[in-house]
mmCIF file of C-alpha atoms in Angstrom:
data_model
loop_
_atom_site.group_PDB
_atom_site.id
_atom_site.type_symbol
_atom_site.label_atom_id
_atom_site.label_comp_id
_atom_site.label_asym_id
_atom_site.label_seq_id
_atom_site.Cartn_x
_atom_site.Cartn_y
_atom_site.Cartn_z
ATOM 1 C CA UNK Y 1 14.752 6.001 -5.333
ATOM 2 C CA UNK Y 2 18.243 6.535 -6.575
ATOM 3 C CA UNK Y 3 18.387 5.899 -10.237
ATOM 4 C CA UNK Y 4 15.642 3.443 -10.071
ATOM 5 C CA UNK Y 5 12.146 4.062 -11.624
ATOM 6 C CA UNK Y 6 9.592 4.947 -9.111
ATOM 7 C CA UNK Y 7 6.857 2.240 -10.079
ATOM 8 C CA UNK Y 8 7.404 -1.390 -11.036
ATOM 9 C CA UNK Y 9 4.603 -3.060 -13.017
ATOM 10 C CA UNK Y 10 4.541 -6.792 -12.648
ATOM 11 C CA UNK Y 11 3.559 -9.239 -15.416
ATOM 12 C CA UNK Y 12 1.646 -12.292 -13.959
ATOM 13 C CA UNK Y 13 2.447 -14.268 -16.702
ATOM 14 C CA UNK Y 14 6.504 -13.399 -16.471
ATOM 15 C CA UNK Y 15 6.718 -12.380 -12.720
ATOM 16 C CA UNK Y 16 4.623 -15.094 -11.177
ATOM 17 C CA UNK Y 17 7.040 -16.121 -8.753
ATOM 18 C CA UNK Y 18 7.549 -12.530 -7.632
ATOM 19 C CA UNK Y 19 3.938 -12.013 -7.312
ATOM 20 C CA UNK Y 20 3.740 -14.849 -5.176
ATOM 21 C CA UNK Y 21 6.609 -13.935 -3.033
ATOM 22 C CA UNK Y 22 4.933 -10.632 -2.397
ATOM 23 C CA UNK Y 23 1.729 -12.356 -0.964
ATOM 24 C CA UNK Y 24 3.562 -12.994 2.071
ATOM 25 C CA UNK Y 25 2.386 -11.091 5.065
ATOM 26 C CA UNK Y 26 5.562 -10.332 6.469
ATOM 27 C CA UNK Y 27 7.213 -9.669 3.349
ATOM 28 C CA UNK Y 28 4.737 -7.199 2.269
ATOM 29 C CA UNK Y 29 4.940 -5.473 5.775
ATOM 30 C CA UNK Y 30 8.954 -5.443 5.315
ATOM 31 C CA UNK Y 31 8.519 -3.643 2.036
ATOM 32 C CA UNK Y 32 5.907 -1.291 3.201
ATOM 33 C CA UNK Y 33 8.183 -0.431 6.190
ATOM 34 C CA UNK Y 34 11.211 0.247 3.857
ATOM 35 C CA UNK Y 35 9.277 2.525 1.678
ATOM 36 C CA UNK Y 36 7.694 4.699 4.697
ATOM 37 C CA UNK Y 37 10.761 4.843 6.826
ATOM 38 C CA UNK Y 38 13.697 4.521 4.521
ATOM 39 C CA UNK Y 39 16.646 2.136 4.902
ATOM 40 C CA UNK Y 40 16.951 -0.210 7.668
ATOM 41 C CA UNK Y 41 18.778 -3.481 8.906
ATOM 42 C CA UNK Y 42 17.234 -6.803 9.566
ATOM 43 C CA UNK Y 43 17.319 -6.242 13.143
ATOM 44 C CA UNK Y 44 15.743 -2.784 13.059
ATOM 45 C CA UNK Y 45 12.843 -4.283 11.243
ATOM 46 C CA UNK Y 46 12.658 -7.061 13.521
ATOM 47 C CA UNK Y 47 12.041 -4.404 16.527
ATOM 48 C CA UNK Y 48 9.289 -2.837 14.472
ATOM 49 C CA UNK Y 49 7.580 -6.118 13.602
ATOM 50 C CA UNK Y 50 8.140 -8.349 16.379
ATOM 51 C CA UNK Y 51 9.877 -11.153 14.542
ATOM 52 C CA UNK Y 52 13.350 -12.309 15.036
ATOM 53 C CA UNK Y 53 16.325 -11.040 13.087
ATOM 54 C CA UNK Y 54 16.862 -14.212 11.547
ATOM 55 C CA UNK Y 55 13.348 -14.246 10.073
ATOM 56 C CA UNK Y 56 13.419 -10.672 8.806
ATOM 57 C CA UNK Y 57 16.832 -11.285 7.217
ATOM 58 C CA UNK Y 58 15.452 -14.248 5.482
ATOM 59 C CA UNK Y 59 12.414 -12.589 4.108
ATOM 60 C CA UNK Y 60 14.596 -9.554 2.898
ATOM 61 C CA UNK Y 61 16.690 -11.867 1.064
ATOM 62 C CA UNK Y 62 13.544 -13.282 -0.695
ATOM 63 C CA UNK Y 63 12.559 -9.914 -1.623
ATOM 64 C CA UNK Y 64 15.878 -9.034 -2.944
ATOM 65 C CA UNK Y 65 15.771 -12.231 -4.932
ATOM 66 C CA UNK Y 66 13.000 -10.868 -6.741
ATOM 67 C CA UNK Y 67 14.159 -7.380 -7.179
ATOM 68 C CA UNK Y 68 11.753 -5.583 -4.751
ATOM 69 C CA UNK Y 69 14.641 -4.636 -2.305
ATOM 70 C CA UNK Y 70 18.252 -3.968 -2.427
ATOM 71 C CA UNK Y 71 21.355 -3.238 -0.281
ATOM 72 C CA UNK Y 72 21.486 0.231 0.689
ATOM 73 C CA UNK Y 73 24.364 2.365 1.689
ATOM 74 C CA UNK Y 74 25.942 0.775 4.861
ATOM 75 C CA UNK Y 75 26.883 3.018 7.984
ATOM 76 C CA UNK Y 76 29.599 0.887 8.929
ATOM 77 C CA UNK Y 77 30.984 -2.658 7.835
ATOM 78 C CA UNK Y 78 29.198 -4.516 10.348
ATOM 79 C CA UNK Y 79 25.662 -4.019 9.393
ATOM 80 C CA UNK Y 80 23.470 -4.705 6.183
ATOM 81 C CA UNK Y 81 21.071 -2.238 5.324
ATOM 82 C CA UNK Y 82 18.178 -2.737 2.777
ATOM 83 C CA UNK Y 83 16.193 -0.236 0.871
ATOM 84 C CA UNK Y 84 12.881 -0.505 -1.229
ATOM 85 C CA UNK Y 85 13.992 -0.395 -4.900
ATOM 86 C CA UNK Y 86 10.407 1.228 -6.047
ATOM 87 C CA UNK Y 87 8.076 3.332 -4.440
ATOM 88 C CA UNK Y 88 5.079 1.591 -5.838
ATOM 89 C CA UNK Y 89 4.498 -1.984 -7.169
ATOM 90 C CA UNK Y 90 1.397 -2.292 -9.512
ATOM 91 C CA UNK Y 91 0.049 -4.988 -11.941
ATOM 92 C CA UNK Y 92 -2.873 -5.258 -14.575
ATOM 93 C CA UNK Y 93 -6.040 -6.930 -12.623
ATOM 94 C CA UNK Y 94 -6.995 -8.258 -16.182
ATOM 95 C CA UNK Y 95 -3.813 -9.518 -16.693
ATOM 96 C CA UNK Y 96 -3.869 -11.164 -13.049
ATOM 97 C CA UNK Y 97 -7.564 -12.682 -13.683
ATOM 98 C CA UNK Y 98 -6.229 -14.242 -16.824
ATOM 99 C CA UNK Y 99 -3.055 -16.020 -15.413
ATOM 100 C CA UNK Y 100 -3.168 -19.280 -13.719
ATOM 101 C CA UNK Y 101 -3.499 -18.803 -10.019
ATOM 102 C CA UNK Y 102 -3.516 -14.902 -10.660
ATOM 103 C CA UNK Y 103 -6.949 -14.457 -9.112
ATOM 104 C CA UNK Y 104 -5.790 -16.229 -5.846
ATOM 105 C CA UNK Y 105 -2.702 -14.075 -5.841
ATOM 106 C CA UNK Y 106 -4.622 -10.683 -6.353
ATOM 107 C CA UNK Y 107 -6.934 -11.846 -3.505
ATOM 108 C CA UNK Y 108 -4.154 -12.413 -1.220
ATOM 109 C CA UNK Y 109 -2.570 -9.233 -2.169
ATOM 110 C CA UNK Y 110 -5.788 -7.273 -1.311
ATOM 111 C CA UNK Y 111 -6.043 -9.056 1.940
ATOM 112 C CA UNK Y 112 -2.484 -7.771 2.890
ATOM 113 C CA UNK Y 113 -3.623 -4.273 2.155
ATOM 114 C CA UNK Y 114 -6.815 -4.448 4.241
ATOM 115 C CA UNK Y 115 -4.325 -5.730 6.974
ATOM 116 C CA UNK Y 116 -2.288 -2.431 6.462
ATOM 117 C CA UNK Y 117 -5.335 -0.429 6.369
ATOM 118 C CA UNK Y 118 -6.220 -1.835 10.096
ATOM 119 C CA UNK Y 119 -2.562 -1.040 11.278
ATOM 120 C CA UNK Y 120 -2.393 2.520 9.814
ATOM 121 C CA UNK Y 121 -5.909 2.912 11.593
ATOM 122 C CA UNK Y 122 -4.508 1.768 14.922
ATOM 123 C CA UNK Y 123 -1.379 3.722 14.728
ATOM 124 C CA UNK Y 124 -3.109 6.826 13.678
ATOM 125 C CA UNK Y 125 -5.452 6.685 16.653
ATOM 126 C CA UNK Y 126 -2.645 6.115 19.070
ATOM 127 C CA UNK Y 127 -0.647 9.078 17.526
ATOM 128 C CA UNK Y 128 -3.643 11.216 18.166
ATOM 129 C CA UNK Y 129 -4.085 9.814 21.793
ATOM 130 C CA UNK Y 130 -0.464 10.216 22.655
ATOM 131 C CA UNK Y 131 -0.240 13.684 21.143
ATOM 132 C CA UNK Y 132 2.438 12.687 18.575
ATOM 133 C CA UNK Y 133 -0.102 14.133 15.876
ATOM 134 C CA UNK Y 134 -1.083 17.772 16.297
ATOM 135 C CA UNK Y 135 -5.012 17.908 17.013
ATOM 136 C CA UNK Y 136 -5.447 19.857 13.844
ATOM 137 C CA UNK Y 137 -5.347 16.555 12.067
ATOM 138 C CA UNK Y 138 -8.546 15.334 13.986
ATOM 139 C CA UNK Y 139 -10.781 17.014 11.511
ATOM 140 C CA UNK Y 140 -9.472 16.159 7.906
ATOM 141 C CA UNK Y 141 -8.408 12.491 9.147
ATOM 142 C CA UNK Y 142 -11.078 9.713 8.755
ATOM 143 C CA UNK Y 143 -12.625 6.810 6.534
ATOM 144 C CA UNK Y 144 -15.689 7.181 4.385
ATOM 145 C CA UNK Y 145 -17.425 5.400 1.657
ATOM 146 C CA UNK Y 146 -20.016 6.585 -0.991
ATOM 147 C CA UNK Y 147 -21.880 4.534 -3.430
ATOM 148 C CA UNK Y 148 -22.061 6.518 -6.939
ATOM 149 C CA UNK Y 149 -23.260 4.608 -10.211
ATOM 150 C CA UNK Y 150 -20.436 4.823 -12.557
ATOM 151 C CA UNK Y 151 -19.162 3.263 -15.951
ATOM 152 C CA UNK Y 152 -16.050 1.358 -16.628
ATOM 153 C CA UNK Y 153 -14.678 4.733 -18.096
ATOM 154 C CA UNK Y 154 -15.667 6.850 -15.349
ATOM 155 C CA UNK Y 155 -14.095 4.756 -12.467
ATOM 156 C CA UNK Y 156 -10.794 4.914 -14.544
ATOM 157 C CA UNK Y 157 -11.120 8.731 -14.662
ATOM 158 C CA UNK Y 158 -11.871 8.853 -10.936
ATOM 159 C CA UNK Y 159 -8.709 6.604 -10.143
ATOM 160 C CA UNK Y 160 -6.541 8.794 -12.341
ATOM 161 C CA UNK Y 161 -7.932 12.306 -10.978
ATOM 162 C CA UNK Y 162 -7.279 10.903 -7.230
ATOM 163 C CA UNK Y 163 -3.687 9.924 -8.109
ATOM 164 C CA UNK Y 164 -3.148 13.263 -10.056
ATOM 165 C CA UNK Y 165 -4.293 15.347 -7.150
ATOM 166 C CA UNK Y 166 -2.559 13.479 -4.414
ATOM 167 C CA UNK Y 167 0.833 14.270 -6.549
ATOM 168 C CA UNK Y 168 -0.249 17.638 -6.959
ATOM 169 C CA UNK Y 169 -0.990 18.235 -3.384
ATOM 170 C CA UNK Y 170 2.382 16.357 -2.170
ATOM 171 C CA UNK Y 171 4.427 18.554 -4.461
ATOM 172 C CA UNK Y 172 2.927 21.845 -3.183
ATOM 173 C CA UNK Y 173 3.148 20.772 0.676
ATOM 174 C CA UNK Y 174 7.087 19.574 -0.059
ATOM 175 C CA UNK Y 175 8.992 21.445 2.683
ATOM 176 C CA UNK Y 176 6.108 22.628 4.870
ATOM 177 C CA UNK Y 177 6.927 22.037 8.179
ATOM 178 C CA UNK Y 178 3.508 21.107 8.961
ATOM 179 C CA UNK Y 179 3.199 18.218 6.523
ATOM 180 C CA UNK Y 180 2.966 14.693 7.977
ATOM 181 C CA UNK Y 181 3.118 11.463 6.085
ATOM 182 C CA UNK Y 182 -0.498 10.374 5.259
ATOM 183 C CA UNK Y 183 -1.769 6.875 4.287
ATOM 184 C CA UNK Y 184 -4.271 7.431 1.542
ATOM 185 C CA UNK Y 185 -6.545 4.536 1.224
ATOM 186 C CA UNK Y 186 -8.704 4.300 -1.969
ATOM 187 C CA UNK Y 187 -11.077 1.629 -3.514
ATOM 188 C CA UNK Y 188 -13.176 1.436 -6.400
ATOM 189 C CA UNK Y 189 -15.328 -1.868 -6.088
ATOM 190 C CA UNK Y 190 -18.302 -2.324 -8.366
ATOM 191 C CA UNK Y 191 -21.079 -4.508 -7.190
ATOM 192 C CA UNK Y 192 -23.752 -6.450 -9.370
ATOM 193 C CA UNK Y 193 -27.286 -5.907 -8.246
ATOM 194 C CA UNK Y 194 -28.417 -8.139 -5.361
ATOM 195 C CA UNK Y 195 -31.106 -10.714 -6.736
ATOM 196 C CA UNK Y 196 -34.809 -9.864 -5.455
ATOM 197 C CA UNK Y 197 -35.905 -11.703 -2.259
ATOM 198 C CA UNK Y 198 -36.256 -11.512 1.557
ATOM 199 C CA UNK Y 199 -32.377 -11.569 2.135
ATOM 200 C CA UNK Y 200 -32.110 -8.391 0.043
ATOM 201 C CA UNK Y 201 -31.647 -5.180 1.871
ATOM 202 C CA UNK Y 202 -31.269 -1.350 0.505
ATOM 203 C CA UNK Y 203 -27.807 -0.415 0.024
ATOM 204 C CA UNK Y 204 -26.627 2.391 2.452
ATOM 205 C CA UNK Y 205 -23.738 4.842 2.202
ATOM 206 C CA UNK Y 206 -21.918 6.274 4.935
ATOM 207 C CA UNK Y 207 -20.211 9.626 4.793
ATOM 208 C CA UNK Y 208 -17.710 11.291 7.363
ATOM 209 C CA UNK Y 209 -18.578 14.432 8.929
ATOM 210 C CA UNK Y 210 -18.337 17.658 6.848
ATOM 211 C CA UNK Y 211 -14.774 18.821 6.269
ATOM 212 C CA UNK Y 212 -13.602 14.978 6.459
ATOM 213 C CA UNK Y 213 -12.733 12.895 3.310
ATOM 214 C CA UNK Y 214 -15.242 11.165 1.223
ATOM 215 C CA UNK Y 215 -13.402 8.193 -0.011
ATOM 216 C CA UNK Y 216 -13.989 4.480 -0.263
ATOM 217 C CA UNK Y 217 -11.967 2.742 2.871
ATOM 218 C CA UNK Y 218 -9.521 0.356 1.137
ATOM 219 C CA UNK Y 219 -5.753 0.703 0.724
ATOM 220 C CA UNK Y 220 -3.487 1.886 -1.957
ATOM 221 C CA UNK Y 221 -4.660 0.672 -5.437
ATOM 222 C CA UNK Y 222 -4.070 2.085 -8.744
ATOM 223 C CA UNK Y 223 -6.276 3.252 -11.688
ATOM 224 C CA UNK Y 224 -8.244 1.214 -14.008
ATOM 225 C CA UNK Y 225 -7.568 -2.547 -13.908
ATOM 226 C CA UNK Y 226 -4.341 -2.249 -11.882
ATOM 227 C CA UNK Y 227 -3.642 -2.736 -8.301
ATOM 228 C CA UNK Y 228 -0.845 -1.844 -6.254
ATOM 229 C CA UNK Y 229 0.975 -2.938 -2.989
ATOM 230 C CA UNK Y 230 1.879 -0.764 -0.324
#
């Protein structure tokens, strides 16, 4: 955005307070709205979130304190508009696990991402039902999960491939009037074998219908030992 870099990588040792600020559910929602829809005032964001203008204004100032948002160009002198400084905020999962309080912060951020998934699913279904989305989106849209057996190196490669392909397709579709904003959720969560016993049950894998995606259903995460916020 503007001359700022598109990605901000947080160091849990140096940026602990910033990470803690980002775990607040309303703050991460406000940041996501600014990234999705562009600059907005506290009043406009209040209307979108159902919060008071005083509340959104306060939390925007907190986000600004930690350089997640900044003032945008104003349409007139009576309003204060805000923009996201970066398009992606990411961190090292390994560093988060080492830092004091890092695991709790990482868990909170992931819970916020799951909430983002739920909101996105509800909006997608409502947009299709109301006709705001063309019916051509019904077939390719969806959620899916698979259970491949991978090494840590292969999971890293998978993350990199997904990110690179998404960037390639977005560049190809730029300017196409049929293109819509697509919320892509990805996850790679290794699971240890369950201990044998009566409570253990065989793992199941669900896949969408042919033509749909075959991706794990979790929000915006980054490759190998990194996570990211919406």
